[in-house]
XYZ file of C-alpha atoms in Angstrom:
251
model
C -11.706 14.467 -4.478
C -14.530 13.858 -1.778
C -14.543 10.104 -0.708
C -17.801 10.120 0.505
C -19.910 7.704 -1.447
C -16.404 6.523 -3.384
C -15.483 2.953 -3.581
C -11.686 1.980 -2.324
C -10.019 -1.217 -2.755
C -7.295 -1.959 -0.309
C -4.715 -4.905 -0.598
C -3.198 -5.910 2.393
C -5.954 -4.144 4.408
C -6.492 -6.714 7.206
C -3.325 -5.697 9.364
C -0.761 -2.841 9.645
C -0.816 0.062 7.114
C -3.666 -1.362 4.917
C -5.978 -1.790 8.182
C -5.521 1.800 9.098
C -5.930 3.095 5.659
C -9.076 1.040 5.295
C -10.206 2.570 8.476
C -9.130 5.978 7.564
C -11.088 6.015 3.955
C -14.276 4.575 5.739
C -13.989 7.744 8.378
C -13.869 9.992 5.214
C -16.940 8.120 3.875
C -15.792 5.751 1.374
C -16.851 1.859 1.095
C -14.065 -0.449 1.543
C -13.118 -3.756 -0.455
C -10.106 -5.475 0.971
C -8.511 -8.074 -1.075
C -5.423 -10.315 -0.349
C -4.277 -13.788 0.783
C -5.422 -13.199 4.360
C -8.882 -12.936 3.506
C -9.602 -16.316 5.291
C -8.635 -15.178 8.765
C -11.860 -14.746 10.185
C -10.849 -12.685 13.370
C -9.051 -10.321 11.258
C -11.918 -10.152 8.895
C -14.450 -9.622 11.402
C -12.190 -7.123 13.130
C -11.582 -4.622 10.126
C -15.306 -5.265 8.888
C -16.578 -3.884 12.539
C -14.305 -1.082 12.493
C -15.429 0.038 9.153
C -18.996 -0.424 9.930
C -18.865 2.036 12.735
C -18.392 4.691 10.298
C -21.635 3.410 8.629
C -19.891 2.199 5.431
C -19.664 -1.089 3.790
C -17.092 -3.556 3.732
C -16.419 -6.381 1.029
C -13.470 -8.636 1.643
C -12.318 -11.034 -1.075
C -9.433 -13.669 -1.397
C -6.943 -14.119 -3.713
C -3.116 -14.029 -4.915
C -2.377 -10.735 -6.522
C 0.738 -12.029 -8.214
C -1.571 -14.266 -10.195
C -3.143 -12.361 -13.381
C -6.487 -14.454 -13.428
C -6.746 -13.470 -9.487
C -6.179 -10.100 -9.945
C -8.680 -9.872 -12.575
C -11.318 -12.037 -10.414
C -10.604 -9.768 -7.488
C -11.311 -6.792 -9.143
C -14.375 -7.913 -11.278
C -16.140 -9.163 -7.738
C -15.532 -5.809 -6.277
C -17.079 -4.079 -9.382
C -19.983 -6.488 -9.208
C -20.233 -5.899 -5.378
C -20.131 -2.006 -5.603
C -20.512 -0.991 -9.126
C -16.975 0.665 -9.686
C -13.625 1.563 -8.140
C -12.577 4.933 -7.426
C -9.420 4.543 -5.283
C -7.033 1.753 -5.455
C -4.430 1.407 -2.793
C -1.750 -1.571 -2.902
C -0.597 -2.183 0.446
C 0.148 -6.044 0.491
C 3.806 -7.262 0.855
C 6.382 -8.500 3.112
C 9.749 -8.904 4.206
C 12.538 -10.226 1.813
C 15.593 -10.633 3.773
C 19.158 -11.478 2.574
C 21.974 -10.149 0.784
C 23.247 -10.985 -2.820
C 24.858 -14.279 -1.725
C 22.518 -15.806 0.906
C 19.370 -14.743 -1.141
C 18.094 -17.710 -3.446
C 17.028 -17.268 -6.920
C 13.505 -18.396 -5.819
C 13.621 -15.822 -3.028
C 14.482 -13.245 -5.588
C 11.787 -14.071 -8.118
C 9.119 -14.220 -5.345
C 9.859 -10.638 -4.272
C 9.243 -9.605 -7.702
C 5.923 -11.604 -7.887
C 4.751 -10.077 -4.675
C 5.823 -6.391 -4.798
C 6.101 -5.554 -8.459
C 3.901 -8.068 -10.652
C 1.075 -7.842 -8.137
C 0.990 -4.103 -8.657
C 1.247 -4.640 -12.386
C -1.665 -6.982 -12.488
C -3.718 -5.017 -10.008
C -3.769 -1.708 -11.834
C -4.018 -3.125 -15.264
C -7.112 -5.272 -13.920
C -8.683 -1.879 -12.485
C -7.529 0.509 -14.615
C -10.258 0.306 -17.141
C -12.983 0.085 -14.528
C -11.457 3.340 -12.998
C -11.297 5.036 -16.498
C -15.157 4.703 -16.754
C -15.581 6.815 -13.613
C -14.185 10.075 -14.700
C -11.565 10.689 -11.913
C -9.890 8.373 -9.644
C -6.513 7.929 -7.290
C -3.991 5.089 -7.040
C -1.816 5.164 -4.047
C 1.167 2.529 -4.008
C 3.635 1.729 -1.112
C 7.329 1.954 -1.755
C 9.809 2.187 1.071
C 12.692 4.450 2.612
C 14.480 1.253 1.749
C 13.529 1.774 -1.926
C 15.280 5.045 -2.111
C 18.331 4.349 -0.250
C 20.857 1.484 0.175
C 20.480 -0.885 3.106
C 22.656 -3.863 3.813
C 20.906 -7.479 3.895
C 17.841 -6.355 1.972
C 18.702 -6.361 -1.707
C 15.651 -7.962 -3.088
C 13.026 -5.787 -0.856
C 14.895 -2.616 -1.824
C 15.094 -3.492 -5.540
C 11.377 -3.978 -6.048
C 10.444 -1.199 -3.791
C 12.910 1.184 -5.897
C 10.776 -0.133 -9.017
C 7.592 1.385 -7.360
C 8.466 5.033 -7.951
C 9.381 4.665 -11.656
C 6.228 2.473 -12.051
C 4.268 5.353 -10.092
C 5.469 8.334 -12.486
C 4.835 6.235 -15.733
C 1.541 5.328 -14.691
C 0.735 8.798 -13.514
C 1.586 9.986 -16.905
C -0.223 7.416 -18.758
C -3.755 8.131 -16.732
C -3.264 11.795 -16.404
C -5.912 12.294 -19.469
C -8.374 10.454 -17.549
C -7.997 12.395 -14.492
C -6.623 9.468 -12.320
C -3.856 10.517 -9.884
C -1.137 8.064 -9.275
C 1.399 8.545 -6.187
C 3.274 6.540 -3.952
C 4.424 6.663 -0.206
C 7.903 5.462 1.201
C 7.506 4.686 4.838
C 10.457 4.407 7.025
C 10.191 2.564 10.377
C 6.545 2.136 11.086
C 5.555 0.059 14.081
C 3.675 -3.150 12.481
C 4.233 -6.747 12.582
C 6.842 -6.383 9.499
C 9.199 -4.815 12.115
C 8.853 -7.548 14.710
C 12.247 -8.919 13.605
C 13.896 -5.747 15.557
C 15.673 -6.443 18.455
C 15.052 -4.303 21.778
C 18.339 -2.913 21.236
C 17.648 -2.112 17.262
C 14.429 -0.375 18.407
C 16.300 1.742 20.807
C 19.029 2.863 18.460
C 16.324 3.777 15.879
C 14.544 5.962 17.956
C 17.427 7.589 19.809
C 19.898 7.816 16.854
C 18.322 7.308 13.602
C 14.774 9.122 13.767
C 14.974 12.557 14.502
C 11.542 12.836 15.625
C 12.565 10.001 18.360
C 9.765 7.640 17.776
C 8.668 4.966 15.440
C 5.754 5.836 12.975
C 2.326 4.445 13.389
C 0.204 2.781 10.580
C -2.054 5.798 11.566
C 0.516 8.061 10.122
C 0.883 6.566 7.033
C -3.045 6.125 6.523
C -3.397 9.819 6.843
C -0.814 10.430 4.082
C -2.403 7.969 1.761
C -5.772 9.745 2.447
C -4.219 13.008 1.598
C -2.797 11.508 -1.804
C -6.271 10.006 -2.449
C -8.217 13.188 -2.100
C -5.891 16.078 -3.425
C -6.833 16.615 -6.901
C -3.552 18.292 -7.781
C -0.831 15.775 -6.699
C 0.128 13.072 -9.317
C 3.503 11.195 -10.221
C 4.854 11.952 -6.769
C 6.555 9.626 -4.125
C 6.559 10.863 -0.694
C 8.699 9.965 2.021
C 7.263 9.235 5.748
C 9.774 8.348 7.904
C 10.159 10.868 11.034
C 13.095 12.756 9.331
C 15.218 9.827 8.991
C 16.170 10.082 5.380
C 16.939 13.819 5.440
C 19.651 13.792 8.312
C 23.499 13.824 7.928
C 24.741 13.054 11.634
C-alpha cells in the first residue's frame, strides 16, 4: 500500500518511537494525525509538526485520554473531520509499569490495563468503521519483548504487552475481509526516555552481554519496521520482534 496521500493516526507520536514513526510515514507521503495526553506540550507539538511539514505533509495534533471510550471516539471523529478518513492506525502510547507481584498495587495493575489494553480496544473500535470504508488499511500495535518473555519486576507491563499479540491476531482475522491488515511489533531495548531508568552499568551489560548486535536500538529502527508493516500488502496477524537478536540467544 502506497502511503502517498494516505492518512495516518499515531498515538504517542510526540516522542520516542511514536515521533520517529510520524516522521517516517510523513517521509513516505502520509498526512499525520497525532493523539495523546501530551498534545498540550507546545514545544513537542512544534517540533514534530516542523519535522512533518519538512516533507510537505499536513500534521494535526489532538489531545485526549485513550483509556476513556468517549475520548477515543472524539479523537477519531476529529481526525476524520480534518482529514476525511483514516488509512493507517499506529498505537504507540504507553509507559512503564514497574513492580513485581507483591509490591505492585491493585491501582497500578488496573491502570496498566487502561493504558495498554483498554486504550487499544477503544481506539480500534472507534477507528475501525472509518477504516472499513476506505477499502484497505493497516493497523500496527506495539507489544514488547517483555510481553513475549518473562521479566522480573515488571509483571503488569509484561502481562498487558502480552495481551497485544492475541488482540492483533484476532483483529487481523476480523478485519481481513475488509482488506485491513493488523500486525504488531515487539521492541527490545530501544534508546528512548522509556529506558532512562537504566543505570550506566545496566546499559553497559545490555550492550556487551545481552544484545548480539552490541548496541541499543534507535526509535528510527522501529519506525522503519512499522512503515514496512503499514505498506506491505500480504502480512497480517504477525508479531515481529525487533531487539538486535536479544531473544534468540542461548548464551
